[in-house]
Tab-separated table of C-alpha atoms in Angstrom:
chain	number	residue	atom	x	y	z
A	113	MET	CA	14.175	-0.202	6.801
A	114	GLN	CA	13.523	-2.733	4.204
A	115	ARG	CA	13.639	-1.522	0.618
A	116	TYR	CA	10.195	-3.098	-0.064
A	117	ASN	CA	8.670	-0.393	2.362
A	118	ASP	CA	10.239	2.256	0.038
A	119	TRP	CA	8.730	0.780	-3.026
A	120	LEU	CA	5.188	0.528	-1.222
A	121	ARG	CA	5.459	4.160	-0.011
A	122	GLN	CA	6.235	5.209	-3.633
A	123	ALA	CA	3.360	3.146	-5.004
A	124	GLU	CA	0.891	4.731	-2.535
A	125	ARG	CA	2.068	8.141	-3.642
A	126	ASN	CA	1.470	7.232	-7.258
A	127	LEU	CA	-2.003	5.862	-6.395
A	128	LYS	CA	-2.975	8.976	-4.571
A	129	SER	CA	-1.803	11.103	-7.497
A	130	ALA	CA	-3.952	8.835	-9.925
A	131	GLU	CA	-6.882	9.459	-7.864
A	132	VAL	CA	-6.402	13.126	-7.870
A	133	ASN	CA	-5.924	13.231	-11.645
A	134	MET	CA	-9.209	11.217	-12.100
A	135	GLN	CA	-11.072	13.664	-10.093
A	136	TYR	CA	-9.807	16.463	-12.405
A	137	GLY	CA	-10.558	14.375	-15.499
A	138	LEU	CA	-6.844	13.875	-16.169
A	139	TYR	CA	-7.410	10.427	-17.539
A	140	GLU	CA	-4.009	9.927	-19.471
A	141	GLU	CA	-2.049	11.028	-16.371
A	142	ALA	CA	-4.277	8.945	-14.018
A	143	CYS	CA	-3.544	5.841	-16.315
A	144	TYR	CA	0.163	6.558	-16.121
A	145	GLU	CA	0.288	6.991	-12.266
A	146	SER	CA	-1.688	3.882	-11.825
A	147	GLN	CA	0.666	1.862	-13.982
A	148	GLN	CA	3.508	3.309	-11.945
A	149	ALA	CA	1.812	2.321	-8.758
A	150	ALA	CA	1.193	-1.292	-9.997
A	151	GLU	CA	4.840	-1.606	-11.040
A	152	LYS	CA	6.279	-0.341	-7.802
A	153	ALA	CA	3.971	-2.633	-5.846
A	154	VAL	CA	5.261	-5.542	-7.835
A	155	LYS	CA	8.732	-4.501	-7.124
A	156	ALA	CA	7.802	-4.413	-3.382
A	157	LEU	CA	6.651	-8.057	-3.529
A	158	LEU	CA	9.752	-9.191	-5.424
A	159	ASN	CA	11.982	-7.360	-2.884
A	160	PHE	CA	10.125	-8.684	-0.076
A	161	TYR	CA	10.382	-12.224	-1.256
A	162	HIS	CA	14.112	-11.873	-2.419
A	163	LEU	CA	13.198	-12.662	-6.131
């Protein structure tokens, strides 16, 4: 399996965690998880394009 799939899977987990945190009013944690999801998605793209 390609490494970019690993990064995407991790990003999806972070995004789901952010959504749950939002539902419970944990906004600081939701922001953190959202940032982590975005960072990992960018890493997936960079890895996919070998940059």
